[in-house]
PDB file of N, CA and C in Angstrom:
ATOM      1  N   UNK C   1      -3.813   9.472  14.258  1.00  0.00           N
ATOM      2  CA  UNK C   1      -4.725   8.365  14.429  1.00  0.00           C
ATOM      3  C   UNK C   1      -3.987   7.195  15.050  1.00  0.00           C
ATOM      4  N   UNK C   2      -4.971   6.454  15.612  1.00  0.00           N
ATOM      5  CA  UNK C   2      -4.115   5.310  16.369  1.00  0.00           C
ATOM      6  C   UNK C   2      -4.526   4.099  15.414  1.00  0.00           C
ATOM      7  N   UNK C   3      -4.006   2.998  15.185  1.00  0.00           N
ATOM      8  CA  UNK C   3      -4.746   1.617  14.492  1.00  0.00           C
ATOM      9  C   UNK C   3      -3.708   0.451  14.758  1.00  0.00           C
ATOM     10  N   UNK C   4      -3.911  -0.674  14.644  1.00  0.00           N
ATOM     11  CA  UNK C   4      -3.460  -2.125  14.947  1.00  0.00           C
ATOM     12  C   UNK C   4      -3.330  -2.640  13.303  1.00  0.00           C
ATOM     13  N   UNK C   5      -4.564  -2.050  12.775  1.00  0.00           N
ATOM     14  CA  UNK C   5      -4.606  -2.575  11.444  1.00  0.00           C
ATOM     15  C   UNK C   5      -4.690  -1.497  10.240  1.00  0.00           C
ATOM     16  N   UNK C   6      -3.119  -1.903   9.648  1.00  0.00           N
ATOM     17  CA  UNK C   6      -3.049  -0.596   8.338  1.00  0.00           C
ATOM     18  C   UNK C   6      -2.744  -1.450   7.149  1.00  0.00           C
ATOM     19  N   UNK C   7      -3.618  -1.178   6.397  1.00  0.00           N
ATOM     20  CA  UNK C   7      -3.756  -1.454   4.539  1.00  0.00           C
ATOM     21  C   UNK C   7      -3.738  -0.422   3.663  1.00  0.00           C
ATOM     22  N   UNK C   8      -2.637  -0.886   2.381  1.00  0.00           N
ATOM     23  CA  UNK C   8      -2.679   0.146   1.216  1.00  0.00           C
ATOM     24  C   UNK C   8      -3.026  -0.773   0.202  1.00  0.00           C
ATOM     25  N   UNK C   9      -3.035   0.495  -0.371  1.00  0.00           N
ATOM     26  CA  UNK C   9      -3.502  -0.066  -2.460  1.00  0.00           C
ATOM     27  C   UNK C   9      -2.928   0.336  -3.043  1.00  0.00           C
ATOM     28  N   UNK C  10      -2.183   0.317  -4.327  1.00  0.00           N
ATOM     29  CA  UNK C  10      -1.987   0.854  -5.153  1.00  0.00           C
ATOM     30  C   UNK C  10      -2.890   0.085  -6.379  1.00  0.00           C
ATOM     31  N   UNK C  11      -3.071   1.810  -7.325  1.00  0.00           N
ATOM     32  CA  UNK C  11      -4.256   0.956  -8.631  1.00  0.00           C
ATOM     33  C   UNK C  11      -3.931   1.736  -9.750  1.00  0.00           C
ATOM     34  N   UNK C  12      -4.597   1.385 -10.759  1.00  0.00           N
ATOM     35  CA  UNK C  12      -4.205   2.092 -12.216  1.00  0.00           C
ATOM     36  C   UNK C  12      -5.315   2.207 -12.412  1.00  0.00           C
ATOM     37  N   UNK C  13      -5.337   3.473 -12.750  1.00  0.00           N
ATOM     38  CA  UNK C  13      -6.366   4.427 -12.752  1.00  0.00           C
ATOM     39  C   UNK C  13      -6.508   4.675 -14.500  1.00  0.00           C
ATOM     40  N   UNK C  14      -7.666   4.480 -14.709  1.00  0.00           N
ATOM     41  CA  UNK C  14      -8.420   4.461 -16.368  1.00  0.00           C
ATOM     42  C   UNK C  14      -9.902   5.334 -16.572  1.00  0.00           C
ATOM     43  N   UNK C  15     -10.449   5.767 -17.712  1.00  0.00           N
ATOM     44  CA  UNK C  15     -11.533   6.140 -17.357  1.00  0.00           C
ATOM     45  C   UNK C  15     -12.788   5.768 -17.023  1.00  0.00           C
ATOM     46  N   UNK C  16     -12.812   4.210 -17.063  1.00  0.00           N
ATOM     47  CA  UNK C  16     -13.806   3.711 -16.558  1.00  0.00           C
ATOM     48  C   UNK C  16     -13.266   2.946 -15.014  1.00  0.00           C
ATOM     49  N   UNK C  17     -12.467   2.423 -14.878  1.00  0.00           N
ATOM     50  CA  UNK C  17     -12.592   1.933 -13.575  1.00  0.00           C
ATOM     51  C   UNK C  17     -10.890   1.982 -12.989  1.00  0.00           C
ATOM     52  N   UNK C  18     -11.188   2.105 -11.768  1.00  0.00           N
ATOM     53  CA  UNK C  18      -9.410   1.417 -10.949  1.00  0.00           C
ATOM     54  C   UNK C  18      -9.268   0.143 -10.822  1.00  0.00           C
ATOM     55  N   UNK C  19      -8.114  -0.192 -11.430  1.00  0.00           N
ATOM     56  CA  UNK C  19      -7.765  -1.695 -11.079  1.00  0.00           C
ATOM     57  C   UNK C  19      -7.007  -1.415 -10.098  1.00  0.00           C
ATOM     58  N   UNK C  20      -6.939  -2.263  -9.129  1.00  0.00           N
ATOM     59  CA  UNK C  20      -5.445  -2.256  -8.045  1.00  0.00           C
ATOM     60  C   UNK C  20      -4.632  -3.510  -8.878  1.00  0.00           C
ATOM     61  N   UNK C  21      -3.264  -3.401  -8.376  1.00  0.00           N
ATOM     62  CA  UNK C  21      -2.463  -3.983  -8.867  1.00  0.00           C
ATOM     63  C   UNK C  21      -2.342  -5.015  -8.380  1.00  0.00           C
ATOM     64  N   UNK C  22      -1.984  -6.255  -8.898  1.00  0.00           N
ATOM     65  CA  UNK C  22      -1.977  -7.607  -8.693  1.00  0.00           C
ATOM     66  C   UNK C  22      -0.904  -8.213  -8.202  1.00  0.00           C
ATOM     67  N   UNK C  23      -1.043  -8.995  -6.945  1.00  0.00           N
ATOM     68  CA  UNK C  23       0.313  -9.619  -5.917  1.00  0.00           C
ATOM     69  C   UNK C  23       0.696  -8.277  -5.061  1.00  0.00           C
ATOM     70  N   UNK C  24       0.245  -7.425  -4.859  1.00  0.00           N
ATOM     71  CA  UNK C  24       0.460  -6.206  -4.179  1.00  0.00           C
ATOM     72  C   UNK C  24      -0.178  -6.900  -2.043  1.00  0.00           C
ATOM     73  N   UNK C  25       0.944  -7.029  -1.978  1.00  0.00           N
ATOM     74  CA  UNK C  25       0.523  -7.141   0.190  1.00  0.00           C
ATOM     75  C   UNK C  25      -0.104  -5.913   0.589  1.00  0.00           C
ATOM     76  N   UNK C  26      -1.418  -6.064   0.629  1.00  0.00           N
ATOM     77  CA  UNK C  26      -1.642  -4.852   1.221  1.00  0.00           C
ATOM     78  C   UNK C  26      -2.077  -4.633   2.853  1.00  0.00           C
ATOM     79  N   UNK C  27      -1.442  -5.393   3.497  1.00  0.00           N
ATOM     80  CA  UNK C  27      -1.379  -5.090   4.676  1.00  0.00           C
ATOM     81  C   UNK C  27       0.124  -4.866   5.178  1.00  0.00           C
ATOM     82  N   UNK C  28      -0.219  -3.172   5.258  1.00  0.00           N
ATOM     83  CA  UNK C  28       0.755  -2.753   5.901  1.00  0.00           C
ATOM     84  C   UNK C  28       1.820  -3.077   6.698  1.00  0.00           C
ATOM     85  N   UNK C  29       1.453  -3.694   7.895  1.00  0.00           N
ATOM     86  CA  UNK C  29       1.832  -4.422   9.190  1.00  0.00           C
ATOM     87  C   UNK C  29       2.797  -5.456   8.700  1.00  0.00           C
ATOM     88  N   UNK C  30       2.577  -5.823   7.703  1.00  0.00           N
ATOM     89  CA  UNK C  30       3.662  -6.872   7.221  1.00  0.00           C
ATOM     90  C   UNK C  30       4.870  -6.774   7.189  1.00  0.00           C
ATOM     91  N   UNK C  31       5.582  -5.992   7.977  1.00  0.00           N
ATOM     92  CA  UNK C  31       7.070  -5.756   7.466  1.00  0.00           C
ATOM     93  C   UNK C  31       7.363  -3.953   7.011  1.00  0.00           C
ATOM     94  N   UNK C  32       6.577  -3.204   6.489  1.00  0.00           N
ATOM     95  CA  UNK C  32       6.365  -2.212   6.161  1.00  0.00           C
ATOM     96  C   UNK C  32       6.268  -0.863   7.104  1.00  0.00           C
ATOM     97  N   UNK C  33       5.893  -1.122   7.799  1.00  0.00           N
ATOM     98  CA  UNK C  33       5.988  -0.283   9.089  1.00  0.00           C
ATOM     99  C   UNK C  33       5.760  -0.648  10.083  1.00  0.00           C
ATOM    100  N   UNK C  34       5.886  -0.053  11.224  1.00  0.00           N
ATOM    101  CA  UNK C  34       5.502  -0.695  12.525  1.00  0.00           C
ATOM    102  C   UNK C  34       4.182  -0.632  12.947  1.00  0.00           C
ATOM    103  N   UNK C  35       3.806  -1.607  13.291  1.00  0.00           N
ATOM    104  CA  UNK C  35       2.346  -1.169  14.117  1.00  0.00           C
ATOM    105  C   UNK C  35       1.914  -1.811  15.813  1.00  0.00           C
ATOM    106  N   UNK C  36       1.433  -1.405  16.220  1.00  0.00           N
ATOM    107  CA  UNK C  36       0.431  -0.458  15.717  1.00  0.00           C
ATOM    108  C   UNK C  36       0.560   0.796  15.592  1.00  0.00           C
ATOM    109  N   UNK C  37      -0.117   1.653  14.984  1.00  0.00           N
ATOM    110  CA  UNK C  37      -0.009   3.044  15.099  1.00  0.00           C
ATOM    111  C   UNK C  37      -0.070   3.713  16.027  1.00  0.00           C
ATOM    112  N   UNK C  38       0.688   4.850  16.487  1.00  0.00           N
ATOM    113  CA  UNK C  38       0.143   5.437  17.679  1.00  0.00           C
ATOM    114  C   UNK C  38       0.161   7.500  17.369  1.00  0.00           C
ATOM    115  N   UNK C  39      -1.325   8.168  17.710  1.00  0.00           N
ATOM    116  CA  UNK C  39      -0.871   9.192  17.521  1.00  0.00           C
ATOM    117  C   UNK C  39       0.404   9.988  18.084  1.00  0.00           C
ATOM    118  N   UNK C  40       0.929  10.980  17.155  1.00  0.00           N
ATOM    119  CA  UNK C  40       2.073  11.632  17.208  1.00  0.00           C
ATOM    120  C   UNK C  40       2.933  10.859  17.411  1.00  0.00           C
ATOM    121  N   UNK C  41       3.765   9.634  16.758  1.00  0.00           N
ATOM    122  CA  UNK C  41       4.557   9.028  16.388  1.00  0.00           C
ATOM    123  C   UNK C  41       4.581   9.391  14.999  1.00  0.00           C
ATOM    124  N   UNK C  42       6.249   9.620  14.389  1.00  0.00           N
ATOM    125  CA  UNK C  42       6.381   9.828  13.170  1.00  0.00           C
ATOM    126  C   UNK C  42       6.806   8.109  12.318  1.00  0.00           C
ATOM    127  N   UNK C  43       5.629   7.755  11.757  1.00  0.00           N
ATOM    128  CA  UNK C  43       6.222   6.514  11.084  1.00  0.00           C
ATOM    129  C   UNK C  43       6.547   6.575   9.281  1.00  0.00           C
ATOM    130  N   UNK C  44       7.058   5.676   8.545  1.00  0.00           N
ATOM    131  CA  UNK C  44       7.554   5.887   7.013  1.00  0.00           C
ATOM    132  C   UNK C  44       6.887   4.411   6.809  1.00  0.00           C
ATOM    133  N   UNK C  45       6.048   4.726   5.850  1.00  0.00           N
ATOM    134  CA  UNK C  45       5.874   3.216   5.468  1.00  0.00           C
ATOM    135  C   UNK C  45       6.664   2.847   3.624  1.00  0.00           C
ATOM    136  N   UNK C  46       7.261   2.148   3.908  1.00  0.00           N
ATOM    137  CA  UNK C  46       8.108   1.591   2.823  1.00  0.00           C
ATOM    138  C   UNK C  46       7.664   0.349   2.244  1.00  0.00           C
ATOM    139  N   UNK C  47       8.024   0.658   0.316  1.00  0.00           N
ATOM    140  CA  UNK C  47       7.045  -0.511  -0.416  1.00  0.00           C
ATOM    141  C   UNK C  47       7.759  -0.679  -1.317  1.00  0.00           C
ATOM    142  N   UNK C  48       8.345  -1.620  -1.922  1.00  0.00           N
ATOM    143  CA  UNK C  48       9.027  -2.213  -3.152  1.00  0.00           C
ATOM    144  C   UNK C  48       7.811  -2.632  -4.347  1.00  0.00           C
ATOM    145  N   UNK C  49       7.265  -1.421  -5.206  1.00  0.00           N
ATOM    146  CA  UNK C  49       6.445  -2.225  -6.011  1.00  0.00           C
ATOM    147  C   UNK C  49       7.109  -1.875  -7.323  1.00  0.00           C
ATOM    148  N   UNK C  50       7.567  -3.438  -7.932  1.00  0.00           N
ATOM    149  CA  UNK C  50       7.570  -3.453  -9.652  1.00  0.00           C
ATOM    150  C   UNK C  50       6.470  -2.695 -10.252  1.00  0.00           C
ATOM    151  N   UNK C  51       7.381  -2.449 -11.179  1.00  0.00           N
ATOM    152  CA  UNK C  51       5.788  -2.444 -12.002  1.00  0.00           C
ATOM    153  C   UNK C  51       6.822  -3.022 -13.650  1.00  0.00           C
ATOM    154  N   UNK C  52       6.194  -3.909 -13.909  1.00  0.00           N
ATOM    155  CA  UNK C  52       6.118  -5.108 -15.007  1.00  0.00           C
ATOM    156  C   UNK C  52       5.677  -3.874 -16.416  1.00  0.00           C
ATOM    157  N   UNK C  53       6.149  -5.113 -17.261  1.00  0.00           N
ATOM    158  CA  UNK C  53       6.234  -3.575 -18.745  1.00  0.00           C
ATOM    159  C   UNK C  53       5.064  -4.482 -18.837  1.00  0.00           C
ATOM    160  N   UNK C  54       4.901  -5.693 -18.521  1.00  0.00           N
ATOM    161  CA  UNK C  54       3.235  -5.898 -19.349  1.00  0.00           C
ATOM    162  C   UNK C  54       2.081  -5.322 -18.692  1.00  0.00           C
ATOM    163  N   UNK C  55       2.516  -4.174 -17.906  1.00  0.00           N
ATOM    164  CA  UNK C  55       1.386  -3.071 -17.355  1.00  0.00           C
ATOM    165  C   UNK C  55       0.922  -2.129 -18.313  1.00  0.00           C
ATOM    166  N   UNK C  56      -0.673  -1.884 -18.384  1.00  0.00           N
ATOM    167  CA  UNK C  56      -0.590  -1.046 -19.391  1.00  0.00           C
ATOM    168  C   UNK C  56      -0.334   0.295 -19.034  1.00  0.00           C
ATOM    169  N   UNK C  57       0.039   1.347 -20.278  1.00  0.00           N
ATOM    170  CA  UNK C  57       0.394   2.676 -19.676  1.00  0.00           C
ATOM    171  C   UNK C  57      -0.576   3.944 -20.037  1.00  0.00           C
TER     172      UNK C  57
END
């Protein structure tokens, strides 16, 4: 796929709902990989996320 604009989530998953995680950048493009995307380019997108013990488990 080709794109200009790439976003992730990460969330904690429960049985009633997903929270995504809080202070999480979720635009990709930020530093994280290169963009834009281009097909058949191999890219790595890389993410430093804490995760805080006052997360529940």
């Amino acid at each position: 796929f080709s794109g200009d604009k790439l976003e992730s989530r990460a969330y904690w998953a429960n049985q009633l709902i997903d929270l995504p995680f809080l202070g999480m950048d979720t635009n990709a493009c930020a530093g994280f990989t290169v963009c834009p995307a281009t097909p058949n380019t191999k890219q790595t997108y890389r993410m430093n996320l804490p995760i805080s013990k006052k997360f529940p488990t």
